[in-house]
C-alpha positions as a LaTeX table, in Angstrom:
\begin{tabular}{lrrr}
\hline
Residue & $x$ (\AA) & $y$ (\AA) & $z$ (\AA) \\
\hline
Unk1 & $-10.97$ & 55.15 & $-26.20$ \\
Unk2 & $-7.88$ & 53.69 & $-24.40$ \\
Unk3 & $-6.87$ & 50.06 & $-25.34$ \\
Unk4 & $-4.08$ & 48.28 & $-22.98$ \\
Unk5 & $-4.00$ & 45.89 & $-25.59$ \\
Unk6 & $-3.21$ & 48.81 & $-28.39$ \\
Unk7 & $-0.55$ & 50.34 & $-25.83$ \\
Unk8 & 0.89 & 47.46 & $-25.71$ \\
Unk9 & 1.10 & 46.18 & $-28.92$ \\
Unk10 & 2.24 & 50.14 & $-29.86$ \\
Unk11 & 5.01 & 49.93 & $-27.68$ \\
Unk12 & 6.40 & 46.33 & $-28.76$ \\
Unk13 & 5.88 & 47.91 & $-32.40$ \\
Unk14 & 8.25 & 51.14 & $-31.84$ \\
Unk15 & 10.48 & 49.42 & $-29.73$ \\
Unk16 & 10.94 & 46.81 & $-32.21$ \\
Unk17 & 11.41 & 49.94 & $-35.30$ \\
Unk18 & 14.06 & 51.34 & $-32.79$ \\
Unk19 & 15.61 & 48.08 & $-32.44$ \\
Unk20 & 15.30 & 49.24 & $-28.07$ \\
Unk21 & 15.17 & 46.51 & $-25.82$ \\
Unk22 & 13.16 & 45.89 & $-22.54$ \\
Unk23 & 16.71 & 46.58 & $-20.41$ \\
Unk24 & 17.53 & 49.88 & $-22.89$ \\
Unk25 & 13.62 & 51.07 & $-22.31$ \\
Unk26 & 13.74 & 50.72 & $-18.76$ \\
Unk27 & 17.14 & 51.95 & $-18.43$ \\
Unk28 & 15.59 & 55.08 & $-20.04$ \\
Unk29 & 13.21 & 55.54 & $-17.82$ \\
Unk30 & 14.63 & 54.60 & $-14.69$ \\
Unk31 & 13.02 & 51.37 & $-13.70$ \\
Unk32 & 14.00 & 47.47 & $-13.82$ \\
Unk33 & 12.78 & 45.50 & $-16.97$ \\
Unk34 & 10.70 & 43.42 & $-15.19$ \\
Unk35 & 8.46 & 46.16 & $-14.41$ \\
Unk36 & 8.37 & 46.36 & $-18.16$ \\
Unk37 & 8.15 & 42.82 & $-19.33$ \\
Unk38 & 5.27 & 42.84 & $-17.09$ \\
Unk39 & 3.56 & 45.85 & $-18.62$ \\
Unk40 & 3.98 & 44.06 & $-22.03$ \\
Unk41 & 2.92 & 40.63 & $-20.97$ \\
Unk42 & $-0.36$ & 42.34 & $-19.64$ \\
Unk43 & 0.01 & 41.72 & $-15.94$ \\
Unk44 & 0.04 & 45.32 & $-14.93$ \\
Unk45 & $-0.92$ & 48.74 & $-16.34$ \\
Unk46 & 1.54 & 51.94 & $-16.05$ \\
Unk47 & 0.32 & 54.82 & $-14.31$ \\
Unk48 & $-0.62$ & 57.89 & $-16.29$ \\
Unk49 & 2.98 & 59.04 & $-15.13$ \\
Unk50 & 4.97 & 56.37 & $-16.37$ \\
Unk51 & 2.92 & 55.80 & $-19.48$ \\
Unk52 & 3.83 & 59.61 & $-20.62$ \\
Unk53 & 7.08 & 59.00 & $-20.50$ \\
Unk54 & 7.44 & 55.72 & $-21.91$ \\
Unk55 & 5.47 & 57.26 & $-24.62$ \\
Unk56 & 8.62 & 60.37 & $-24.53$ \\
Unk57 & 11.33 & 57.84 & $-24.17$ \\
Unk58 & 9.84 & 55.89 & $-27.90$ \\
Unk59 & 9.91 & 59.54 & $-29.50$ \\
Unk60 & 5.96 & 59.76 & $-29.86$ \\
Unk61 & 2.67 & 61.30 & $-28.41$ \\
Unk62 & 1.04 & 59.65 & $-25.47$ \\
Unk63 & $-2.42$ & 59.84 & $-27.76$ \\
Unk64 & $-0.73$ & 58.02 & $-30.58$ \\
Unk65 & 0.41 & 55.46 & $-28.22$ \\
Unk66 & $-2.77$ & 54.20 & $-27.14$ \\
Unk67 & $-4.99$ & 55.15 & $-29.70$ \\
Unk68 & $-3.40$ & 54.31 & $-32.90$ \\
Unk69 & $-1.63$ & 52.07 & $-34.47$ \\
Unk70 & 1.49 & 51.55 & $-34.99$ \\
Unk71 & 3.02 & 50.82 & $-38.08$ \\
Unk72 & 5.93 & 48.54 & $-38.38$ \\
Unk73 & 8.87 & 49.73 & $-40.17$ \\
Unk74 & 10.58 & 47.78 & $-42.45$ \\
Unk75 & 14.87 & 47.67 & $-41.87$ \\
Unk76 & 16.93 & 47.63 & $-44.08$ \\
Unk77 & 19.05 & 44.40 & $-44.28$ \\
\hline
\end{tabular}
């Protein structure tokens, strides 16, 4: 079953392992970072479209992204 609330908390988790911003994300995939502070702060959903390829652009299935969870990585200091 898809969660927005797992897709979003999946994508702040993998950006956050990459260390990828909002601007470097939506740089990526061709679109302003409002567009994706608002996906993250819950205000709107991506399309099917755009949720594919954030889910390409954080180096993981679309499934995993909103079905799973992600696990945080821990950096290195």
């Amino acid at each position: 079953m898809y969660s927005s609330q797992l897709f979003r908390d999946n994508m702040r988790t993998t950006m956050s392992n990459l260390g990828m911003t909002q601007r470097a994300l939506a740089k990526t995939l061709g679109t302003k970072h409002p567009h994706i502070n608002r996906i993250l702060s819950g205000k709107t959903q991506p399309s099917l479209e755009l949720a594919d390829r954030i889910a390409d652009a954080l180096g993981m299935p679309l499934p995993d992204l909103i079905t799973k969870p992600a696990v945080t990585s821990r950096r290195a200091s």
